[in-house]
Amino acid sequence: MFAGIDRSQLIRLLVRGVLTVLVCGLLAAPLAAIWGLGHAEITDYLGANRATIAVDYTGETRIDLGPLGNAYLPLSYGPVGLTLTIHGVVEPATGGSLLSTQTLQSYLNLYNDPAEAITGIRDQLVTSAISHAVVAEIVLVLIMIGWTQRRHFLSARLVRMSRTRYAVVSYFVVMIITATVTVAPPATAPTARYPVTIADDTRFDGMTVDSQLLADVLDRGVKGVRKMAARQNAQIDAYVDKTKENLVNQTSKIPSPAPGEQMIFGISDLHCSLAMTRFWKVLVSLSDPAMVFSSGDDTMNGTATERTCVVSERAIAGDRPFIDVGGNHDSPITERQMKAAGATVLDGKVTKVDDVRFLGDDDPEYNPPFSTDRVQERSETEEQLGKRMIDTAAGRNVDVIMVHQPAAGRVVADAKNPPTKLVAWGHMHIQEGPYVNTHEDGSWTVAMQLGTAGGVAPPTITSFSTPFSTPRTSADGYFFFRDLETGLITGVQPVHCLPDGSVIIDNRIPTGDLADLPAQTRGRLGGDEAAPNASGRAVSPSPSGTNAPS
């Protein structure tokens, strides 16, 4: 291809080509950015309503409420505004009225902490804008590069008509027109605007609508949301204060590791519970575990507006590591938000956090928002997920395997000599275990189904657990005690918060005695060598704390 071209000529051609691409890229960047931003669009949920959210250059935020009219908020970034098209309310799969406790409190969540909800939506819009801008950049760069090579495929007459000075003038004309259209203030609204006076001095200050009927409806609605927010926040504050008082009265029982042990705190199925998020943060601060993990279902619906739940849950651990795996109520959005908050999100690979090796992956099933139906996110069953965890962990000296559903967790727990010291799952909102699978070499694996950390009860027609609910059933968290030399889990200590505000700190449940561990096994576990395959039998601790067949 380069026959007859010497080295210096080849270098000049390469330099010229690179410079051409760079110049074209720089010239295309402003137009691509404007295009990408103006075409950013996502579909998410606002409360129980599915909504399309698109960026525009109107300099305000317009909320299209269909036949009711439009609401307008003075929220913008310079000329950049938003258009929110609100679609129908999702029909609750559990039955009952669309204006149920669940849907009303979904809107309340937006009102009570809109900043995090807006941040979640903004992050999604930024991702959409970048993807559109990249496509536009590539197309514009190719067009510009094609123009520089026009003499190879255009006639001499057309080449003369497309001289450089004409192209430069055309580029600046396009830039001026684009900038003028983008920055210029929008035309005056052709319809009358009615202020929503009840929104003054609230988070919706300055709201106007183009329908008198809508103004009256929103006036009444904002009053109701104010009252509900105040009432629900008061209930949460009272519950948290009561549980904190009950916890402080049991300071001597708060779990702590013995010499040579490490303490890990684990939860599952928090489901955005604001009250329990606050309580667990207090407990972690008092007990000071080495790290905190969650085996999934951090949110209710996995939407961008639930970012406040994700950020608050990550904060439970404080400056300690937080390890997470997605559940069937979480989504890729949840996982991205967890990572952005500083959590370690497991993705099917062995991940070392400090001196602890974790393995896990998000659930292959997903519940669409406000639905009990499940869809497959990937072509893998729960059982296949469990088998993949076993295969991946083999020979890797894994300490903790985390999955969400029991169908995956039990595959690991019931395997011959599971290649992990601890396997934890949740999903059922009921504690089962701990179970101990004893290996032939004298070591063991602890398996446990974690209860719901949010105290979330199964929904009924008249009762829903929501982020603003206090626990409707026992809210459970677990301390796992890990021997630093061998990595074996020597005990589990559950903590329960009851709906009446009682705090129960169980006695530590022994799961293995290091004194019975053969010296050869102890020496091997102290290094990085993996345990050999061996059949084992599953046992669970009896109420007295000794092991009995399950």
Coordinates of C-alpha atoms in Angstrom, one line a residue:
M1 CA 0.0 0.0 0.0
F2 CA 2.9 2.3 0.8
A3 CA 5.2 1.0 -1.9
G4 CA 7.4 3.7 -3.3
I5 CA 7.0 6.0 -0.2
D6 CA 10.0 6.6 1.9
R7 CA 10.0 6.8 5.7
S8 CA 9.9 10.6 5.9
Q9 CA 7.0 10.8 3.4
L10 CA 5.1 8.2 5.4
I11 CA 5.7 10.1 8.7
R12 CA 4.4 13.4 7.0
L13 CA 1.3 11.6 5.8
L14 CA 0.6 10.1 9.2
V15 CA 1.1 13.5 11.0
R16 CA -1.1 15.2 8.4
G17 CA -3.8 12.6 8.9
V18 CA -3.7 12.9 12.7
L19 CA -3.8 16.7 12.5
T20 CA -6.7 16.6 10.1
V21 CA -8.7 14.3 12.4
L22 CA -7.9 16.5 15.4
V23 CA -8.9 19.8 13.7
C24 CA -12.0 18.2 12.4
G25 CA -12.8 16.9 15.8
L26 CA -12.4 20.3 17.4
L27 CA -14.5 22.0 14.8
A28 CA -17.2 19.4 15.1
A29 CA -17.2 19.3 18.9
P30 CA -19.5 22.4 19.6
L31 CA -22.1 21.3 17.1
A32 CA -22.0 17.7 18.4
A33 CA -22.4 18.9 22.0
I34 CA -25.4 21.1 21.1
W35 CA -26.9 18.2 19.1
G36 CA -26.3 15.7 21.8
L37 CA -27.7 17.8 24.6
G38 CA -30.8 18.8 22.6
H39 CA -31.6 15.2 21.9
A40 CA -31.0 13.7 25.4
E41 CA -34.0 11.8 26.5
I42 CA -34.8 9.1 29.1
T43 CA -37.8 7.2 30.3
D44 CA -38.2 6.8 34.0
Y45 CA -40.7 7.0 36.8
L46 CA -41.9 10.0 38.7
G47 CA -43.8 8.6 41.6
A48 CA -46.0 5.8 40.1
N49 CA -46.2 7.5 36.7
R50 CA -44.0 6.6 33.8
A51 CA -42.5 9.7 32.4
T52 CA -40.4 10.7 29.3
I53 CA -37.9 13.4 30.2
A54 CA -36.2 15.3 27.4
V55 CA -33.8 18.2 27.2
D56 CA -34.7 21.3 25.2
Y57 CA -33.6 24.9 24.9
T58 CA -36.7 26.7 26.3
G59 CA -35.0 27.9 29.4
E60 CA -37.6 26.4 31.8
T61 CA -39.0 23.1 32.9
R62 CA -42.4 22.1 31.4
I63 CA -44.4 19.3 32.8
D64 CA -46.9 17.9 30.3
L65 CA -49.9 16.6 32.2
G66 CA -51.9 15.6 29.2
P67 CA -55.6 16.8 29.2
L68 CA -55.1 18.7 32.5
G69 CA -52.6 21.1 30.9
N70 CA -49.0 22.0 31.5
A71 CA -47.1 23.0 34.6
Y72 CA -44.0 25.3 34.4
L73 CA -41.1 25.6 36.8
P74 CA -38.3 28.2 36.5
L75 CA -35.7 25.5 36.6
S76 CA -33.0 25.6 33.9
Y77 CA -29.3 25.7 33.2
G78 CA -29.1 28.9 31.2
P79 CA -31.1 28.2 28.0
V80 CA -31.2 24.5 28.7
G81 CA -34.6 23.3 30.0
L82 CA -36.6 20.1 30.3
T83 CA -39.8 18.7 29.0
L84 CA -41.4 16.1 31.2
T85 CA -44.3 14.2 29.6
I86 CA -46.2 12.3 32.3
H87 CA -47.9 9.1 31.1
G88 CA -50.5 7.0 33.0
V89 CA -50.1 5.7 36.5
V90 CA -48.8 2.1 36.6
E91 CA -51.6 -0.2 37.7
P92 CA -50.5 -1.8 41.0
A93 CA -50.1 -5.5 40.4
T94 CA -51.4 -6.2 43.9
G95 CA -54.8 -4.6 43.1
G96 CA -56.5 -1.7 44.8
S97 CA -56.9 1.9 43.9
L98 CA -54.4 3.8 41.8
L99 CA -54.3 6.4 44.6
S100 CA -53.1 3.8 47.1
T101 CA -50.6 4.2 49.9
Q102 CA -47.9 2.9 47.7
T103 CA -48.5 5.4 44.9
L104 CA -49.1 8.4 47.2
Q105 CA -45.9 7.8 49.1
S106 CA -44.0 7.4 45.8
Y107 CA -44.9 11.0 45.1
L108 CA -44.1 11.9 48.7
N109 CA -40.6 10.6 48.2
L110 CA -40.1 13.0 45.3
Y111 CA -41.4 15.9 47.4
N112 CA -39.4 15.1 50.5
D113 CA -36.0 14.8 48.9
P114 CA -36.1 16.1 45.3
A115 CA -32.4 17.0 45.1
E116 CA -31.3 13.4 44.9
A117 CA -34.1 12.5 42.6
I118 CA -33.1 15.3 40.3
T119 CA -29.5 14.3 40.5
G120 CA -30.5 10.7 39.5
I121 CA -32.4 12.0 36.5
R122 CA -29.6 14.4 35.6
D123 CA -27.0 11.5 35.6
Q124 CA -29.2 9.5 33.2
L125 CA -29.7 12.5 30.9
V126 CA -26.0 13.2 30.8
T127 CA -25.4 9.6 29.7
S128 CA -28.0 10.0 27.0
A129 CA -26.5 13.3 25.9
I130 CA -23.0 11.9 25.7
S131 CA -24.1 9.0 23.6
H132 CA -25.9 11.3 21.1
A133 CA -23.0 13.7 21.0
V134 CA -20.5 10.9 20.3
V135 CA -22.6 9.7 17.3
A136 CA -22.9 13.3 16.0
E137 CA -19.2 13.9 16.5
I138 CA -18.3 10.8 14.5
V139 CA -20.7 11.8 11.7
L140 CA -19.5 15.4 11.5
V141 CA -15.8 14.4 11.6
L142 CA -16.4 11.9 8.7
I143 CA -18.1 14.6 6.7
M144 CA -15.3 17.1 7.3
I145 CA -12.6 14.5 6.5
G146 CA -14.5 13.7 3.3
W147 CA -14.5 17.4 2.4
T148 CA -10.7 17.5 2.7
Q149 CA -10.5 14.6 0.3
R150 CA -13.2 16.0 -2.1
R151 CA -10.8 16.3 -5.0
H152 CA -10.6 12.4 -5.2
F153 CA -14.3 11.9 -5.9
L154 CA -15.8 15.3 -7.0
S155 CA -15.5 16.9 -10.4
A156 CA -13.1 19.9 -10.8
R157 CA -16.1 22.3 -11.0
L158 CA -17.5 21.1 -7.8
V159 CA -14.1 21.2 -6.1
R160 CA -13.8 24.9 -7.1
M161 CA -17.3 25.6 -5.8
S162 CA -16.3 24.1 -2.4
R163 CA -13.1 26.1 -1.8
T164 CA -11.8 26.5 1.7
R165 CA -12.9 30.1 2.2
Y166 CA -16.5 29.1 1.3
A167 CA -16.3 26.3 3.7
V168 CA -15.0 28.5 6.5
V169 CA -17.7 31.1 5.9
S170 CA -20.4 28.3 5.9
Y171 CA -19.0 26.8 9.1
F172 CA -19.2 30.2 10.9
V173 CA -22.7 30.9 9.6
V174 CA -23.9 27.5 10.9
M175 CA -22.3 28.2 14.3
I176 CA -23.8 31.7 14.6
I177 CA -27.3 30.4 13.7
T178 CA -27.0 27.5 16.0
A179 CA -25.8 29.6 18.9
T180 CA -28.4 32.2 18.3
V181 CA -31.2 29.7 18.3
T182 CA -29.8 27.9 21.4
V183 CA -29.1 31.0 23.5
A184 CA -32.0 33.3 22.4
P185 CA -34.9 33.5 24.8
P186 CA -37.9 31.5 23.8
A187 CA -40.9 33.2 22.4
T188 CA -43.5 34.5 24.8
A189 CA -45.9 31.8 25.9
P190 CA -49.1 32.1 23.7
T191 CA -51.3 31.0 26.6
A192 CA -52.1 32.6 30.0
R193 CA -50.1 31.4 33.0
Y194 CA -51.8 30.9 36.4
P195 CA -49.6 30.9 39.5
V196 CA -49.8 28.0 42.0
T197 CA -49.7 30.2 45.0
I198 CA -49.5 27.3 47.6
A199 CA -46.1 26.4 46.1
D200 CA -44.6 29.7 47.1
D201 CA -41.7 29.3 49.6
T202 CA -41.6 25.6 48.9
R203 CA -39.4 23.5 46.6
F204 CA -41.8 24.3 43.8
D205 CA -41.6 28.1 44.2
G206 CA -42.5 29.9 41.0
M207 CA -44.7 27.2 39.6
T208 CA -47.2 28.3 37.0
V209 CA -49.8 26.4 34.9
D210 CA -51.7 27.1 31.8
S211 CA -55.1 25.9 33.2
Q212 CA -57.1 27.4 36.0
L213 CA -58.5 23.9 36.8
L214 CA -55.0 22.5 37.1
A215 CA -54.0 25.4 39.3
D216 CA -56.8 24.6 41.7
V217 CA -55.9 20.9 41.6
L218 CA -52.3 21.5 42.4
D219 CA -53.1 23.9 45.2
R220 CA -55.0 21.2 46.9
G221 CA -52.4 18.6 46.0
V222 CA -49.4 20.5 47.4
K223 CA -51.3 21.1 50.7
G224 CA -51.9 17.3 51.0
V225 CA -48.3 16.5 50.2
R226 CA -47.1 19.0 52.8
K227 CA -49.3 17.4 55.5
M228 CA -48.3 13.9 54.5
A229 CA -44.6 14.7 54.4
A230 CA -44.8 16.3 57.9
R231 CA -46.8 13.4 59.3
Q232 CA -44.6 10.7 57.8
N233 CA -41.3 12.4 58.8
A234 CA -42.6 12.8 62.4
Q235 CA -43.4 9.1 62.5
I236 CA -39.9 8.2 61.2
D237 CA -38.3 10.5 63.7
A238 CA -40.2 9.1 66.6
Y239 CA -39.5 5.5 65.6
V240 CA -35.7 6.1 65.1
D241 CA -35.5 8.0 68.4
K242 CA -37.2 5.1 70.2
T243 CA -34.9 2.4 68.6
K244 CA -31.8 4.4 69.3
E245 CA -32.8 4.8 73.0
N246 CA -33.5 1.0 73.2
L247 CA -30.1 0.3 71.6
V248 CA -28.2 2.6 73.9
N249 CA -29.8 0.9 76.9
Q250 CA -28.1 -2.4 75.7
T251 CA -24.6 -1.0 75.1
S252 CA -23.0 -4.0 76.8
K253 CA -24.7 -6.4 74.3
I254 CA -23.6 -4.5 71.1
P255 CA -21.6 -7.1 69.1
S256 CA -17.8 -6.8 69.2
P257 CA -15.1 -9.1 67.8
A258 CA -12.8 -11.2 70.0
P259 CA -9.0 -10.9 69.7
G260 CA -7.9 -12.3 66.4
E261 CA -11.4 -11.8 64.8
Q262 CA -12.8 -9.5 62.3
M263 CA -16.5 -8.4 62.3
I264 CA -18.5 -7.9 59.1
F265 CA -22.0 -6.5 59.1
G266 CA -24.5 -7.8 56.5
I267 CA -28.0 -6.8 55.4
S268 CA -30.4 -7.6 52.6
D269 CA -33.7 -6.2 51.2
L270 CA -33.5 -2.7 52.8
H271 CA -35.9 -1.5 50.1
C272 CA -35.2 2.2 50.6
S273 CA -36.5 2.2 54.2
L274 CA -35.5 5.6 55.5
A275 CA -36.1 4.8 59.2
M276 CA -34.0 1.6 59.1
T277 CA -31.3 3.2 57.0
R278 CA -30.8 5.7 59.9
F279 CA -30.9 3.0 62.5
W280 CA -28.4 0.7 60.9
K281 CA -26.0 3.7 60.4
V282 CA -26.2 4.3 64.2
L283 CA -25.6 0.6 64.9
V284 CA -22.6 0.4 62.6
S285 CA -21.1 3.6 64.1
L286 CA -21.4 2.1 67.6
S287 CA -20.2 -1.4 66.7
D288 CA -17.5 -0.5 64.2
P289 CA -17.4 -3.5 61.9
A290 CA -14.6 -3.8 59.4
M291 CA -17.0 -3.5 56.4
V292 CA -20.7 -3.7 55.5
F293 CA -22.4 -5.7 52.7
S294 CA -25.8 -5.9 51.2
S295 CA -27.1 -8.9 49.2
G296 CA -29.6 -6.9 47.1
D297 CA -32.9 -5.2 46.8
D298 CA -31.6 -1.9 47.9
T299 CA -34.5 0.0 46.2
M300 CA -38.2 -0.4 45.6
N301 CA -38.1 -0.1 41.8
G302 CA -34.6 0.6 40.6
T303 CA -35.5 4.0 39.2
A304 CA -33.2 7.0 38.8
T305 CA -35.3 9.0 41.3
E306 CA -34.4 6.5 44.0
R307 CA -30.8 7.8 44.1
T308 CA -31.5 9.2 47.6
C309 CA -32.0 5.6 48.9
V310 CA -28.8 4.4 47.3
V311 CA -26.7 7.2 48.6
S312 CA -28.2 6.9 52.1
E313 CA -27.6 3.1 52.2
R314 CA -24.0 3.5 51.2
A315 CA -23.6 6.0 54.0
I316 CA -24.5 3.3 56.5
A317 CA -20.9 2.1 56.3
G318 CA -19.5 5.6 56.9
D319 CA -15.8 5.5 55.7
R320 CA -15.8 1.7 55.8
P321 CA -16.0 -0.4 52.6
F322 CA -19.5 -1.2 51.4
I323 CA -20.0 -4.2 49.2
D324 CA -23.2 -4.6 47.2
V325 CA -24.9 -7.1 44.8
G326 CA -28.0 -6.2 42.8
G327 CA -31.4 -7.8 43.6
N328 CA -34.5 -8.3 41.5
H329 CA -35.9 -4.9 42.6
D330 CA -32.6 -3.1 41.6
S331 CA -31.5 -2.2 38.1
P332 CA -28.4 -1.2 36.1
I333 CA -29.2 2.3 37.2
T334 CA -29.1 1.3 40.8
E335 CA -25.7 -0.4 40.3
R336 CA -24.3 2.7 38.6
Q337 CA -25.5 4.9 41.4
M338 CA -24.0 2.5 44.0
K339 CA -20.6 2.7 42.3
A340 CA -20.9 6.5 42.1
A341 CA -21.6 6.6 45.8
G342 CA -18.3 4.7 46.5
A343 CA -19.6 1.1 46.9
T344 CA -17.9 -2.0 45.5
V345 CA -20.6 -3.6 43.3
L346 CA -19.9 -7.2 42.5
D347 CA -20.0 -8.2 38.9
G348 CA -19.2 -11.9 38.7
K349 CA -15.5 -11.6 39.4
V350 CA -13.6 -12.3 42.6
T351 CA -13.0 -8.9 44.2
K352 CA -10.6 -8.4 47.1
V353 CA -11.8 -5.7 49.6
D354 CA -9.0 -5.2 52.2
D355 CA -8.1 -8.8 53.1
V356 CA -11.5 -10.3 52.3
R357 CA -12.3 -11.9 48.9
F358 CA -15.9 -11.4 47.7
L359 CA -17.7 -13.0 44.8
G360 CA -21.2 -12.3 43.6
D361 CA -23.3 -11.0 40.7
D362 CA -26.6 -9.2 40.3
D363 CA -29.8 -11.1 40.0
P364 CA -30.7 -12.4 36.6
E365 CA -34.4 -11.5 37.2
Y366 CA -35.8 -8.0 37.4
N367 CA -39.2 -6.7 38.6
P368 CA -40.4 -3.8 36.5
P369 CA -41.4 -0.8 38.7
F370 CA -44.7 -1.3 40.6
S371 CA -45.1 -4.8 39.3
T372 CA -44.9 -8.3 40.8
D373 CA -44.0 -9.7 37.4
R374 CA -40.4 -10.7 36.7
V375 CA -38.5 -10.6 33.5
Q376 CA -35.2 -12.2 32.7
E377 CA -32.4 -9.7 32.3
R378 CA -30.0 -12.3 30.9
S379 CA -30.3 -15.9 29.7
E380 CA -29.4 -17.5 33.1
T381 CA -31.5 -19.2 35.7
E382 CA -31.0 -18.7 39.4
E383 CA -29.6 -22.2 39.6
Q384 CA -27.1 -21.5 36.8
L385 CA -26.0 -18.4 38.6
G386 CA -25.3 -20.5 41.7
K387 CA -23.3 -23.0 39.7
R388 CA -21.3 -20.2 38.0
M389 CA -20.4 -18.8 41.4
I390 CA -19.1 -22.3 42.4
D391 CA -17.0 -22.6 39.2
T392 CA -15.6 -19.1 39.5
A393 CA -14.7 -19.5 43.2
A394 CA -12.9 -22.8 42.7
G395 CA -9.3 -22.5 43.6
R396 CA -9.6 -18.8 44.5
N397 CA -9.8 -19.0 48.3
V398 CA -13.0 -17.0 48.3
D399 CA -14.3 -15.7 51.7
V400 CA -17.8 -14.5 50.9
I401 CA -20.2 -15.4 48.1
M402 CA -23.2 -13.1 47.8
V403 CA -26.3 -13.6 45.6
H404 CA -29.8 -12.4 46.1
Q405 CA -32.3 -15.3 45.7
P406 CA -32.3 -18.5 47.6
A407 CA -32.5 -20.6 44.4
A408 CA -29.0 -19.4 43.6
G409 CA -27.7 -19.3 47.2
R410 CA -28.7 -22.9 48.1
V411 CA -26.9 -24.3 45.1
V412 CA -23.7 -23.0 46.6
A413 CA -24.7 -23.9 50.2
D414 CA -25.6 -27.5 49.3
A415 CA -22.6 -28.1 47.1
K416 CA -19.9 -30.6 48.2
N417 CA -17.3 -28.6 50.1
P418 CA -18.5 -25.1 48.9
P419 CA -15.5 -23.0 47.7
T420 CA -16.2 -20.2 50.2
K421 CA -16.3 -19.6 53.9
L422 CA -19.6 -17.7 53.9
V423 CA -22.6 -17.7 51.4
A424 CA -25.3 -15.1 52.0
W425 CA -28.6 -14.4 50.3
G426 CA -31.9 -12.7 51.0
H427 CA -35.1 -12.1 49.0
M428 CA -37.6 -14.0 51.1
H429 CA -37.6 -11.4 53.9
I430 CA -37.3 -14.2 56.5
Q431 CA -34.2 -15.3 58.3
E432 CA -33.2 -18.9 57.8
G433 CA -30.0 -20.3 59.4
P434 CA -27.2 -20.0 59.9
Y435 CA -26.4 -23.4 58.5
V436 CA -23.0 -25.0 58.6
N437 CA -21.6 -27.3 55.9
T438 CA -18.7 -29.2 57.4
H439 CA -15.9 -30.3 55.1
E440 CA -13.9 -33.5 55.4
D441 CA -10.8 -31.5 56.2
G442 CA -12.4 -30.1 59.3
S443 CA -13.1 -26.6 57.9
W444 CA -16.6 -25.4 57.2
T445 CA -18.9 -23.1 55.2
V446 CA -21.6 -21.0 56.8
A447 CA -24.7 -20.4 54.8
M448 CA -27.5 -18.0 55.7
Q449 CA -30.7 -16.5 54.3
L450 CA -30.9 -12.9 55.6
G451 CA -34.1 -11.3 56.7
T452 CA -35.3 -7.9 55.5
A453 CA -33.2 -5.0 56.8
G454 CA -36.1 -2.6 56.0
G455 CA -38.8 -4.5 57.9
V456 CA -40.7 -4.8 54.6
A457 CA -43.8 -7.0 54.8
P458 CA -45.4 -8.7 51.8
P459 CA -47.9 -6.2 50.2
T460 CA -51.7 -6.5 50.7
I461 CA -54.5 -4.4 49.2
T462 CA -54.6 -2.2 52.2
S463 CA -50.9 -2.2 53.3
F464 CA -47.7 -1.4 51.5
S465 CA -44.2 -1.0 52.9
T466 CA -42.7 2.1 51.4
P467 CA -39.6 4.3 52.0
F468 CA -41.6 6.3 54.5
S469 CA -43.0 3.3 56.4
T470 CA -41.7 2.3 59.7
P471 CA -41.0 -1.5 59.8
R472 CA -44.1 -3.7 59.4
T473 CA -42.2 -6.8 60.3
S474 CA -38.9 -7.5 62.0
A475 CA -36.0 -5.6 60.4
D476 CA -32.9 -7.7 60.6
G477 CA -29.1 -7.1 60.4
Y478 CA -26.3 -9.6 61.0
F479 CA -22.8 -9.5 62.4
F480 CA -20.5 -12.2 61.0
F481 CA -17.3 -13.0 63.0
R482 CA -14.3 -14.0 60.8
D483 CA -11.1 -15.6 62.1
L484 CA -8.3 -13.5 60.8
E485 CA -5.9 -16.4 60.5
T486 CA -8.1 -18.9 58.7
G487 CA -10.9 -16.7 57.3
L488 CA -13.5 -19.1 58.8
I489 CA -16.7 -17.7 60.1
T490 CA -16.8 -18.6 63.8
G491 CA -20.1 -17.0 64.7
V492 CA -23.2 -15.0 63.7
Q493 CA -25.1 -12.5 65.8
P494 CA -28.4 -11.1 64.5
V495 CA -30.0 -7.8 65.5
H496 CA -33.7 -7.2 65.1
C497 CA -35.8 -4.1 65.2
L498 CA -39.5 -4.8 65.8
P499 CA -42.4 -2.7 64.5
D500 CA -43.0 -1.3 68.1
G501 CA -39.4 0.0 68.2
S502 CA -38.0 -2.8 70.3
V503 CA -34.4 -3.7 69.6
I504 CA -33.4 -7.4 70.2
I505 CA -29.7 -8.3 70.1
D506 CA -29.5 -12.1 69.9
N507 CA -26.8 -14.0 71.6
R508 CA -23.9 -14.9 69.3
I509 CA -24.5 -18.2 67.5
P510 CA -21.4 -20.3 67.2
T511 CA -20.8 -21.8 63.8
G512 CA -17.5 -23.5 64.3
D513 CA -14.7 -24.2 66.9
L514 CA -11.2 -23.4 65.8
A515 CA -9.9 -25.8 68.5
D516 CA -11.3 -28.7 66.5
L517 CA -9.6 -27.6 63.3
P518 CA -6.8 -30.0 62.3
A519 CA -3.3 -28.4 62.3
Q520 CA -2.8 -29.2 58.6
T521 CA -6.0 -27.5 57.6
R522 CA -5.2 -24.5 59.8
G523 CA -1.8 -24.2 58.2
R524 CA -3.3 -24.4 54.7
L525 CA -6.1 -21.9 55.4
G526 CA -3.6 -19.4 56.8
G527 CA -2.1 -19.1 53.3
D528 CA -3.7 -18.6 49.8
E529 CA -4.1 -22.3 48.9
A530 CA -7.6 -23.4 48.1
A531 CA -9.3 -26.3 49.9
P532 CA -9.5 -29.7 48.0
N533 CA -12.9 -31.0 46.9
A534 CA -14.6 -33.2 49.5
S535 CA -18.1 -34.1 50.3
G536 CA -19.7 -32.6 53.4
R537 CA -22.9 -32.8 55.3
A538 CA -25.1 -29.8 56.1
V539 CA -25.8 -29.0 59.7
S540 CA -27.4 -26.1 61.6
P541 CA -26.8 -24.8 65.1
S542 CA -29.3 -26.1 67.7
P543 CA -30.8 -23.6 70.2
S544 CA -28.0 -24.6 72.6
G545 CA -25.4 -23.4 70.1
T546 CA -24.0 -26.9 69.3
N547 CA -24.2 -28.3 65.8
A548 CA -27.0 -30.8 65.0
P549 CA -28.0 -32.4 61.7
S550 CA -30.4 -30.3 59.6

